[in-house]
PDB file of C-alpha atoms in Angstrom:
ATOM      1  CA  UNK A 200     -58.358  -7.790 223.248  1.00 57.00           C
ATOM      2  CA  UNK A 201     -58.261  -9.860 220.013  1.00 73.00           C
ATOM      3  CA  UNK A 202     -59.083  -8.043 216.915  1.00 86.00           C
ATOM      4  CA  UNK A 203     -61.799  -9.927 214.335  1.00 90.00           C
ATOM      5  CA  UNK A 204     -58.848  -9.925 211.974  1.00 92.00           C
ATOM      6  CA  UNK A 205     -56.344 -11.617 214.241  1.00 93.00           C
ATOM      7  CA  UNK A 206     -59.395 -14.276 215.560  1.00 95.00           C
ATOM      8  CA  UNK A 207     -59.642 -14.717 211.366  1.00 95.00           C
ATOM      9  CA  UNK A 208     -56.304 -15.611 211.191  1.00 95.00           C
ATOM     10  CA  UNK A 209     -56.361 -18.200 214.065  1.00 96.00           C
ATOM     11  CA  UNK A 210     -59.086 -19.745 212.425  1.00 96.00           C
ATOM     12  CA  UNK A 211     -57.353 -19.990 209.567  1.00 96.00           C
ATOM     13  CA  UNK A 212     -54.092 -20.684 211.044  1.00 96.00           C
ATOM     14  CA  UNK A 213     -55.623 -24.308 212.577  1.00 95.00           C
ATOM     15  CA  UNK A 214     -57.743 -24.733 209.526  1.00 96.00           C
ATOM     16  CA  UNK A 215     -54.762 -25.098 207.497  1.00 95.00           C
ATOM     17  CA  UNK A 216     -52.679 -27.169 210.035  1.00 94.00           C
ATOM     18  CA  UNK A 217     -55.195 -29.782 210.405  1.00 94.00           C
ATOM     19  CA  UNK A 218     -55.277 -30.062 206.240  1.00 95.00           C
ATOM     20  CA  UNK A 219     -51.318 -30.344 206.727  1.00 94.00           C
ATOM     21  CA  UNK A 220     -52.366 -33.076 208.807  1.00 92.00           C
ATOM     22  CA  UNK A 221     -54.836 -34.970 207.194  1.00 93.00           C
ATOM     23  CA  UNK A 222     -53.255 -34.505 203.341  1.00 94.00           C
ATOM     24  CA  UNK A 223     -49.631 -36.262 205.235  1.00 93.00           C
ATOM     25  CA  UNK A 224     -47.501 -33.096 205.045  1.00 95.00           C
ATOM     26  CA  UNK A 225     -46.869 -33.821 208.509  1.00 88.00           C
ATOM     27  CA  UNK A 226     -47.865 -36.521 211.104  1.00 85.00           C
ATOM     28  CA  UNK A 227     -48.397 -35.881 215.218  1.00 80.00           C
ATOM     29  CA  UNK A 228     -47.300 -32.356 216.274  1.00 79.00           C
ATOM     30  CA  UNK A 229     -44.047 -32.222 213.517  1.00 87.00           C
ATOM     31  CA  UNK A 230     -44.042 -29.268 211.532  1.00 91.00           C
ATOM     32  CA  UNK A 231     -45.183 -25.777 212.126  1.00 96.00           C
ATOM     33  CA  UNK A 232     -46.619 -22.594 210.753  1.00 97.00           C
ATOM     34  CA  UNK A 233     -47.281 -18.701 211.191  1.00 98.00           C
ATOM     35  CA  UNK A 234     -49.083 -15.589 209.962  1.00 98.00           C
ATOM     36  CA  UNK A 235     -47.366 -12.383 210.084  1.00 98.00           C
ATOM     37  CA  UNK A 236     -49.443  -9.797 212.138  1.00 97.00           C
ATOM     38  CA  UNK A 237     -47.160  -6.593 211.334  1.00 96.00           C
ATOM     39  CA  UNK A 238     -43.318  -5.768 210.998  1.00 96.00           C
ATOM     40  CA  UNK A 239     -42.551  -6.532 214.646  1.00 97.00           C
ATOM     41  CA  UNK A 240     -44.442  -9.438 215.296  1.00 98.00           C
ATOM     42  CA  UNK A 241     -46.463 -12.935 214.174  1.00 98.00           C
ATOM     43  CA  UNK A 242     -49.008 -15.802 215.009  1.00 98.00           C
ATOM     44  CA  UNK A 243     -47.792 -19.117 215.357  1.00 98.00           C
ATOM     45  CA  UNK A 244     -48.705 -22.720 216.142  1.00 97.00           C
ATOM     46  CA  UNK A 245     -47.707 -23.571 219.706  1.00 96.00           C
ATOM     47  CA  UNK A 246     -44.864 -26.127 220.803  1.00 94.00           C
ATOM     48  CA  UNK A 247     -46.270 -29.795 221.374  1.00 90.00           C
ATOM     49  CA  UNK A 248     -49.755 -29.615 220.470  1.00 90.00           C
ATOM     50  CA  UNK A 249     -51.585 -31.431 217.832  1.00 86.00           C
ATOM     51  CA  UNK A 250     -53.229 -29.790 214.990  1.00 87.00           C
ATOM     52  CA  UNK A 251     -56.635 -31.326 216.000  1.00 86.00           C
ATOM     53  CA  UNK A 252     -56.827 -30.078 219.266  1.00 88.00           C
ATOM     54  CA  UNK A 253     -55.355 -26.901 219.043  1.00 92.00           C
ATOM     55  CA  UNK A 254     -57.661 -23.538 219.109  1.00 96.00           C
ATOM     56  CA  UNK A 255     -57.902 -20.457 218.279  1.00 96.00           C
ATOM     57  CA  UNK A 256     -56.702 -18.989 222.118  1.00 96.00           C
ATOM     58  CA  UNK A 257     -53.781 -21.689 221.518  1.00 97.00           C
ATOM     59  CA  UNK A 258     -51.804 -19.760 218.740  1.00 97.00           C
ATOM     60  CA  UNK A 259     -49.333 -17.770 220.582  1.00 98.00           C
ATOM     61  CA  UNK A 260     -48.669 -14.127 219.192  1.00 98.00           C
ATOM     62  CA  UNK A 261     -44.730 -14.052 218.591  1.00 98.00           C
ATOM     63  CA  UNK A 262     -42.556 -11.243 218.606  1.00 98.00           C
ATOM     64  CA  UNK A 263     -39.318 -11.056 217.004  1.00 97.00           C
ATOM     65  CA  UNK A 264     -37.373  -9.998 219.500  1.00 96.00           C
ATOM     66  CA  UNK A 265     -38.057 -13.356 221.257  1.00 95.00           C
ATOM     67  CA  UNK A 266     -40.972 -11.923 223.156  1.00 97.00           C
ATOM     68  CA  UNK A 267     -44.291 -14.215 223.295  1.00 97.00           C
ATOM     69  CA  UNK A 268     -47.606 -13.678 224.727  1.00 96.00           C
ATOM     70  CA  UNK A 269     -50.310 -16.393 225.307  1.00 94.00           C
ATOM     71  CA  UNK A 270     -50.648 -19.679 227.389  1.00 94.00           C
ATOM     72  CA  UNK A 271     -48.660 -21.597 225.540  1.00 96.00           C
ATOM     73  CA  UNK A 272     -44.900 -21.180 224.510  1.00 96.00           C
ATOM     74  CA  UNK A 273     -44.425 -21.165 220.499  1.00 97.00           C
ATOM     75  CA  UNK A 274     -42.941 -24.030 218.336  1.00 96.00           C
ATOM     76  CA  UNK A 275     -39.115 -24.854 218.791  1.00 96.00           C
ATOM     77  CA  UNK A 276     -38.645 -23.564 215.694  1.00 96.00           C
ATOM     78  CA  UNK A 277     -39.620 -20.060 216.336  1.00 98.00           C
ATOM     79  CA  UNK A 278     -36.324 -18.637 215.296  1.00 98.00           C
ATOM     80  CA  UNK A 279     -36.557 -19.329 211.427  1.00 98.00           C
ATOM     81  CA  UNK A 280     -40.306 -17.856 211.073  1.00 98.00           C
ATOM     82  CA  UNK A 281     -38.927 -14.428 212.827  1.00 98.00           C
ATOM     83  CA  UNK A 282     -35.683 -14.427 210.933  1.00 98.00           C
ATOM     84  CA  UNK A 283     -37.509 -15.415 207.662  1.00 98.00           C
ATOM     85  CA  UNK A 284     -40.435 -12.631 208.189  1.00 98.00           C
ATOM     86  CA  UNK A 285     -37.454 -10.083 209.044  1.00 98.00           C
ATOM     87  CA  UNK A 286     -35.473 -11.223 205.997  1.00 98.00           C
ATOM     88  CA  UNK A 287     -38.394 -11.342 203.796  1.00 98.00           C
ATOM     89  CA  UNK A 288     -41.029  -8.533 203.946  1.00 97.00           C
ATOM     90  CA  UNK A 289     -42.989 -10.123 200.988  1.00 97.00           C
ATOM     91  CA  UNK A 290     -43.701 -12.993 203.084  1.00 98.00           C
ATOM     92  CA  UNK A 291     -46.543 -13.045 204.977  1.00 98.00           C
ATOM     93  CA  UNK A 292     -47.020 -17.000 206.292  1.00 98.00           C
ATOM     94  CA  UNK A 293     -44.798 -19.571 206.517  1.00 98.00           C
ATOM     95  CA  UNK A 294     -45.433 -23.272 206.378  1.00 98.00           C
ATOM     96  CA  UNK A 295     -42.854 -25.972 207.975  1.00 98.00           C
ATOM     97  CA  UNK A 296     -43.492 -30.080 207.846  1.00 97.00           C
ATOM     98  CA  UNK A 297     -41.929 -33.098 207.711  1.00 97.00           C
ATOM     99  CA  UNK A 298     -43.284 -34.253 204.481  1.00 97.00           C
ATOM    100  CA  UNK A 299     -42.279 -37.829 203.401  1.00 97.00           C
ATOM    101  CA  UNK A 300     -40.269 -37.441 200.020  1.00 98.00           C
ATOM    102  CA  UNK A 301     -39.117 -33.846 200.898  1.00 98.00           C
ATOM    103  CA  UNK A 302     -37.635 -34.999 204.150  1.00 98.00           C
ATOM    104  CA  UNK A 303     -36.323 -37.857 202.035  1.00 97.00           C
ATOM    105  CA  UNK A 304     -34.418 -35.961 199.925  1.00 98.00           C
ATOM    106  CA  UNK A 305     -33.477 -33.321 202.879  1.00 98.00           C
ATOM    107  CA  UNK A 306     -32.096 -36.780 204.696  1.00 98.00           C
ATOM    108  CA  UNK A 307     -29.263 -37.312 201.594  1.00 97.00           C
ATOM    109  CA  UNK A 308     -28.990 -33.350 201.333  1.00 97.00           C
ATOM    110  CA  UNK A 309     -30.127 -33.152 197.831  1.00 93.00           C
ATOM    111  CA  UNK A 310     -31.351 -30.076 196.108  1.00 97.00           C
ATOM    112  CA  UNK A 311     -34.284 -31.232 193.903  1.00 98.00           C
ATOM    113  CA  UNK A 312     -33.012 -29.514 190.278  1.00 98.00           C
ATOM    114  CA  UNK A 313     -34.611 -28.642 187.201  1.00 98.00           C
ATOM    115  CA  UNK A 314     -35.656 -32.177 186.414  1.00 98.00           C
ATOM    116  CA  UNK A 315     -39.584 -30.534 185.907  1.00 98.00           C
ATOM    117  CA  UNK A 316     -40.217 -26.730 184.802  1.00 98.00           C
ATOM    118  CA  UNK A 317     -42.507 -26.879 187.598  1.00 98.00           C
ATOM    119  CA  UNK A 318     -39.649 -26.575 189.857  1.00 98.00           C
ATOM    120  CA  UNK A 319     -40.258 -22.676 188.990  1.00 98.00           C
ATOM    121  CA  UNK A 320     -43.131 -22.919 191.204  1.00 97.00           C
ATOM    122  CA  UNK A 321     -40.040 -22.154 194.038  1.00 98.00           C
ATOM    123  CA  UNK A 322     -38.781 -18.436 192.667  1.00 97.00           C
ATOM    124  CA  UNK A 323     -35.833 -20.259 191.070  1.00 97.00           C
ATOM    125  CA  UNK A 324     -34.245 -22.993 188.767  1.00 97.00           C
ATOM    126  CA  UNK A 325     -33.755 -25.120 191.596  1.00 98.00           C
ATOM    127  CA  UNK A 326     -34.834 -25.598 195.283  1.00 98.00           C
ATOM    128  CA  UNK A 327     -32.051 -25.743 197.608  1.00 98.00           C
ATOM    129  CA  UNK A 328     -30.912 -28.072 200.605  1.00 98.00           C
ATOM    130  CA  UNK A 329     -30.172 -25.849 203.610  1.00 98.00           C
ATOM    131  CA  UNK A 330     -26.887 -27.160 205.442  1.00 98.00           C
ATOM    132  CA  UNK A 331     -28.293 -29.320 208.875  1.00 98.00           C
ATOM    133  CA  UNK A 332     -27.893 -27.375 211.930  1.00 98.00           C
ATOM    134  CA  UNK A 333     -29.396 -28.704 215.142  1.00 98.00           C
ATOM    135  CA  UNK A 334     -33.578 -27.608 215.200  1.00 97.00           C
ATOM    136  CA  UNK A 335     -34.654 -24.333 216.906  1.00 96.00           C
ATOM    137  CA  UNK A 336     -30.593 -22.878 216.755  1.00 97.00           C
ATOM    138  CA  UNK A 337     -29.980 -20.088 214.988  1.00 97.00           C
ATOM    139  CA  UNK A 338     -27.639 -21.638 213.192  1.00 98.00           C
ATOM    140  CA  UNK A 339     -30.489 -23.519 211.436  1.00 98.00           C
ATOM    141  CA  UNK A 340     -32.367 -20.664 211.179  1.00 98.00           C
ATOM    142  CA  UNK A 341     -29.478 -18.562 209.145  1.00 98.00           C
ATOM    143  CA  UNK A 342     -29.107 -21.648 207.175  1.00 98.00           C
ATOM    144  CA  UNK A 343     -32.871 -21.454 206.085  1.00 98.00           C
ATOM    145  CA  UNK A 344     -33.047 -17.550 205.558  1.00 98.00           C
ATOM    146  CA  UNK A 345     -29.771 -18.164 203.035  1.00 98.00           C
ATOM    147  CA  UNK A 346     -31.531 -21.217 200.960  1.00 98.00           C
ATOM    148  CA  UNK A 347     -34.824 -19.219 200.471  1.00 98.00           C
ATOM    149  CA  UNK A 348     -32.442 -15.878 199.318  1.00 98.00           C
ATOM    150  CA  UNK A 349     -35.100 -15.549 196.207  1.00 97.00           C
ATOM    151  CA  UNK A 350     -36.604 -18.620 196.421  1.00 98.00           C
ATOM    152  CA  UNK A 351     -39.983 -19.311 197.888  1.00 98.00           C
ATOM    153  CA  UNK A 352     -39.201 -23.019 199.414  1.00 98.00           C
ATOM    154  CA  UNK A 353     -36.439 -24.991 200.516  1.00 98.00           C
ATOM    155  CA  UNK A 354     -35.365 -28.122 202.060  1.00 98.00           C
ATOM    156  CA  UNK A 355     -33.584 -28.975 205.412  1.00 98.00           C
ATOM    157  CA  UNK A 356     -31.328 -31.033 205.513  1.00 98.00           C
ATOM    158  CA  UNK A 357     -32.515 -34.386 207.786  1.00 98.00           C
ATOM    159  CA  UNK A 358     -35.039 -32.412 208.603  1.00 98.00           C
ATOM    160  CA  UNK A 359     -37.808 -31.259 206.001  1.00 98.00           C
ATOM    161  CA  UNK A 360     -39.175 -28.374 203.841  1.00 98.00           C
ATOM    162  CA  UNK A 361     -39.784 -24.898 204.438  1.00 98.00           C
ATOM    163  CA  UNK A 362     -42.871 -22.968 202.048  1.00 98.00           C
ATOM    164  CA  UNK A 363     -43.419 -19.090 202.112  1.00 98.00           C
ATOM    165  CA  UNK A 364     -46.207 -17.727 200.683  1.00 98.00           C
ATOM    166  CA  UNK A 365     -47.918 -14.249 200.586  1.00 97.00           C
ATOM    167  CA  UNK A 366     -51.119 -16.027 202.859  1.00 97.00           C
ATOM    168  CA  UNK A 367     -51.144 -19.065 204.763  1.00 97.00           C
ATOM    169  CA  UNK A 368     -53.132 -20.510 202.307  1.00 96.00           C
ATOM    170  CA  UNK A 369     -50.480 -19.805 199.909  1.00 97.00           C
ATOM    171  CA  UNK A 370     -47.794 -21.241 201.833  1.00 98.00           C
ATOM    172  CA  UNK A 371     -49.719 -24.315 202.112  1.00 98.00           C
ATOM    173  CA  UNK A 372     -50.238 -25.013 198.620  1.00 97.00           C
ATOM    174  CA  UNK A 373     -47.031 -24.811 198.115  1.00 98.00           C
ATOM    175  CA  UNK A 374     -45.992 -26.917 200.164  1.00 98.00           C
ATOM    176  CA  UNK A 375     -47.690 -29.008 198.566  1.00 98.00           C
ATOM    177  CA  UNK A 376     -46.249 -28.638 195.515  1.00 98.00           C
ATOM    178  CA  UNK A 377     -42.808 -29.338 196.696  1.00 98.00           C
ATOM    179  CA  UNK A 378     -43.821 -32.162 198.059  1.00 98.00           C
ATOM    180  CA  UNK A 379     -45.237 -33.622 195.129  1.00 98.00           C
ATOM    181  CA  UNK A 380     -42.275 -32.764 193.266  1.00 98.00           C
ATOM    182  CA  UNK A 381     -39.826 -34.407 195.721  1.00 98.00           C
ATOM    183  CA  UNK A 382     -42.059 -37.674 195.275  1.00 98.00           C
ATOM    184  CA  UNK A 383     -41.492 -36.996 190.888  1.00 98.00           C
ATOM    185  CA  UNK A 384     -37.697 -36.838 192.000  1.00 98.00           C
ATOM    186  CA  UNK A 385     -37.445 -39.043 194.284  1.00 97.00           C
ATOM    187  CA  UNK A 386     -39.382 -42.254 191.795  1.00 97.00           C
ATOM    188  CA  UNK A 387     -37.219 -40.518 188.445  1.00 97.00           C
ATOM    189  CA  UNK A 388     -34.321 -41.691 190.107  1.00 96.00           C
ATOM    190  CA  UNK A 389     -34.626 -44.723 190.599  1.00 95.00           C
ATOM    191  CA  UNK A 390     -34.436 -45.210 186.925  1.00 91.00           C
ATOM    192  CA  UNK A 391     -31.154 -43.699 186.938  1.00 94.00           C
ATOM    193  CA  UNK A 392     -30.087 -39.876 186.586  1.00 93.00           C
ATOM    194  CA  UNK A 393     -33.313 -37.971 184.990  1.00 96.00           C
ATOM    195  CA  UNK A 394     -32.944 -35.281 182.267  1.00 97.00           C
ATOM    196  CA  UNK A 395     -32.526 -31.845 183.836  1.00 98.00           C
ATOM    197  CA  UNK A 396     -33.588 -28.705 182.173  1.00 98.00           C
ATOM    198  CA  UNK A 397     -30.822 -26.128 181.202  1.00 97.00           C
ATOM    199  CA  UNK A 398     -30.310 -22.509 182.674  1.00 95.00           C
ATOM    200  CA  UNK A 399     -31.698 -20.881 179.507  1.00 97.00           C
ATOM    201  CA  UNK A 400     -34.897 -22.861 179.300  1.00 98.00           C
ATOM    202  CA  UNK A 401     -35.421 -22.046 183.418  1.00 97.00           C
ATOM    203  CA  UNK A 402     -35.550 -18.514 182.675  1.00 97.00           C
ATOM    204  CA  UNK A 403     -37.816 -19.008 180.408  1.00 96.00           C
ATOM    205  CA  UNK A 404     -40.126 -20.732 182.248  1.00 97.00           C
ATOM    206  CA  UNK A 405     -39.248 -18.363 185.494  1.00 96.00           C
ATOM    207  CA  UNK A 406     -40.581 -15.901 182.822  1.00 95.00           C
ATOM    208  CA  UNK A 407     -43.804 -17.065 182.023  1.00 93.00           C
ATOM    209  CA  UNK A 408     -44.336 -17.762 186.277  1.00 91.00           C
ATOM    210  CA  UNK A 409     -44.814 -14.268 186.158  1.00 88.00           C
ATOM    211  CA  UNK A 410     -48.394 -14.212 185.115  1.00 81.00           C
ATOM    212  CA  UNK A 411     -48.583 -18.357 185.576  1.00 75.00           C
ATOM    213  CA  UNK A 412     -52.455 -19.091 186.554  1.00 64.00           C
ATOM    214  CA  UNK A 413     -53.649 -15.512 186.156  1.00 58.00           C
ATOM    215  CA  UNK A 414     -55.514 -13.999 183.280  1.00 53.00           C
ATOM    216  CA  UNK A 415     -52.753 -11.726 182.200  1.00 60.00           C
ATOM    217  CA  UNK A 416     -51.655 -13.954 179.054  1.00 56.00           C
ATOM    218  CA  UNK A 417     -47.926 -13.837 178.358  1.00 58.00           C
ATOM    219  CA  UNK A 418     -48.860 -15.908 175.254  1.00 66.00           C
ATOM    220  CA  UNK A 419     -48.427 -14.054 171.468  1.00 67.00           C
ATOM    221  CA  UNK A 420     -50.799 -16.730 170.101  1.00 72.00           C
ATOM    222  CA  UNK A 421     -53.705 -16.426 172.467  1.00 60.00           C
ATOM    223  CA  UNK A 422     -55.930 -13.686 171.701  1.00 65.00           C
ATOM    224  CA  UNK A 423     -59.712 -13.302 173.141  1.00 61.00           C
ATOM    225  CA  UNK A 424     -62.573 -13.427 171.398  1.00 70.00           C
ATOM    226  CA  UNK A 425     -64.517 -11.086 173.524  1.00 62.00           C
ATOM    227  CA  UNK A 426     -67.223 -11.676 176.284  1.00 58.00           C
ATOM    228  CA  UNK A 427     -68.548 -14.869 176.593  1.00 53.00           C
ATOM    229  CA  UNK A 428     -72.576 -14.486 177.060  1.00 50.00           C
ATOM    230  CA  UNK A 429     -74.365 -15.971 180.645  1.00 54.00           C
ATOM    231  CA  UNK A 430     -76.862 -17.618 179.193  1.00 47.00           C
TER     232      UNK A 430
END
């Protein structure tokens, strides 16, 4: 019997696939995506089957031992979401598309470097370019687990992008965000070889990621005022 908080993440599951779809992360049934349910185990989107038809009795739970339970069999690329979740016990979703300028830069097997500090927005001063390795092998799937080693995205090479993230929601966004900084790469050089920021600035800015977009202010300079009045 399906718990309310595994029918919650179904929901969510194709809720987020179909905005993969219609933002053009991913066209047709390319690309993939789980939630981890537990240490041994996962949801995730079913082989061959659109984003806007799928449902919630359509996400297949996943085991990672290989084991799979549900009426349909789970994406092709089943082996890097278990090996990632295994690898990675802060990672609770994973997101996997084809995204245009990601995929772009996967297809020359380019890292995309520190050409923008918001390259941080990965875990690291760069996002890597996993080796290409024939989809659903392991071999592709050790190649991913070593380009995320403390990074939260990566590429594939002629393939596309991998985002973690601590919800599905999370991994998502973040995707995202590597896509729109492979499409800042991608148009910077065609104007030649953009400026790329050094180690030493990187750690800075890896530093102030820490509390980037929360209200615990890394800045000396910023001090509150107080409470603001709700008037």
């Amino acid at each position: 019997m399906t718990s309310s908080q595994e029918q919650k993440d179904r929901e969510t599951l194709i809720t987020v696939c179909n905005a993969v779809s219609t933002t053009g992360l991913s066209f047709g049934t390319s690309g993939n995506a789980s939630v981890r349910c537990d240490d041994a185990s996962c949801l995730i989107t079913p082989t061959g089957l659109s984003y806007e038809h799928m449902l919630p009795e359509d996400i297949v739970t996943l085991c990672f031992d290989g084991r799979y339970y549900g009426r349909n069999r789970p994406s092709s690329e089943w082996r890097f979401h278990t090996d990632i979740y295994q690898a990675r016990p802060d990672v609770g979703a994973i997101v996997h598309t084809h995204s245009p300028f990601a995929t772009a830069l996967a297809c020359r097997g380019e890292d995309i470097p520190a050409f923008h500090y918001m390259v941080a927005v990965a875990g690291g001063p760069d996002i890597r370019c996993a080796p290409y390795a024939t989809f659903g092998t392991e071999e592709l799937s050790q190649y991913a687990v070593t380009a995320l080693q403390d990074r939260s995205a990566c590429l594939l090479a002629n393939h596309g992008q991998i985002a973690l993230g601590a919800t599905i929601a999370d991994a998502f966004k973040l995707a995202g965000e590597v896509e729109n900084l492979a499409a800042q790469y991608w148009r910077a050089c065609q104007g030649g070889s953009p400026n790329v920021l050094d180690n030493a600035e990187m750690t800075r800015v890896l530093k102030k990621f820490e509390t980037y977009g929360s209200n615990e202010s890394s800045d000396p300079d910023l001090t509150s005022a107080g409470e603001t009045s709700d008037s």
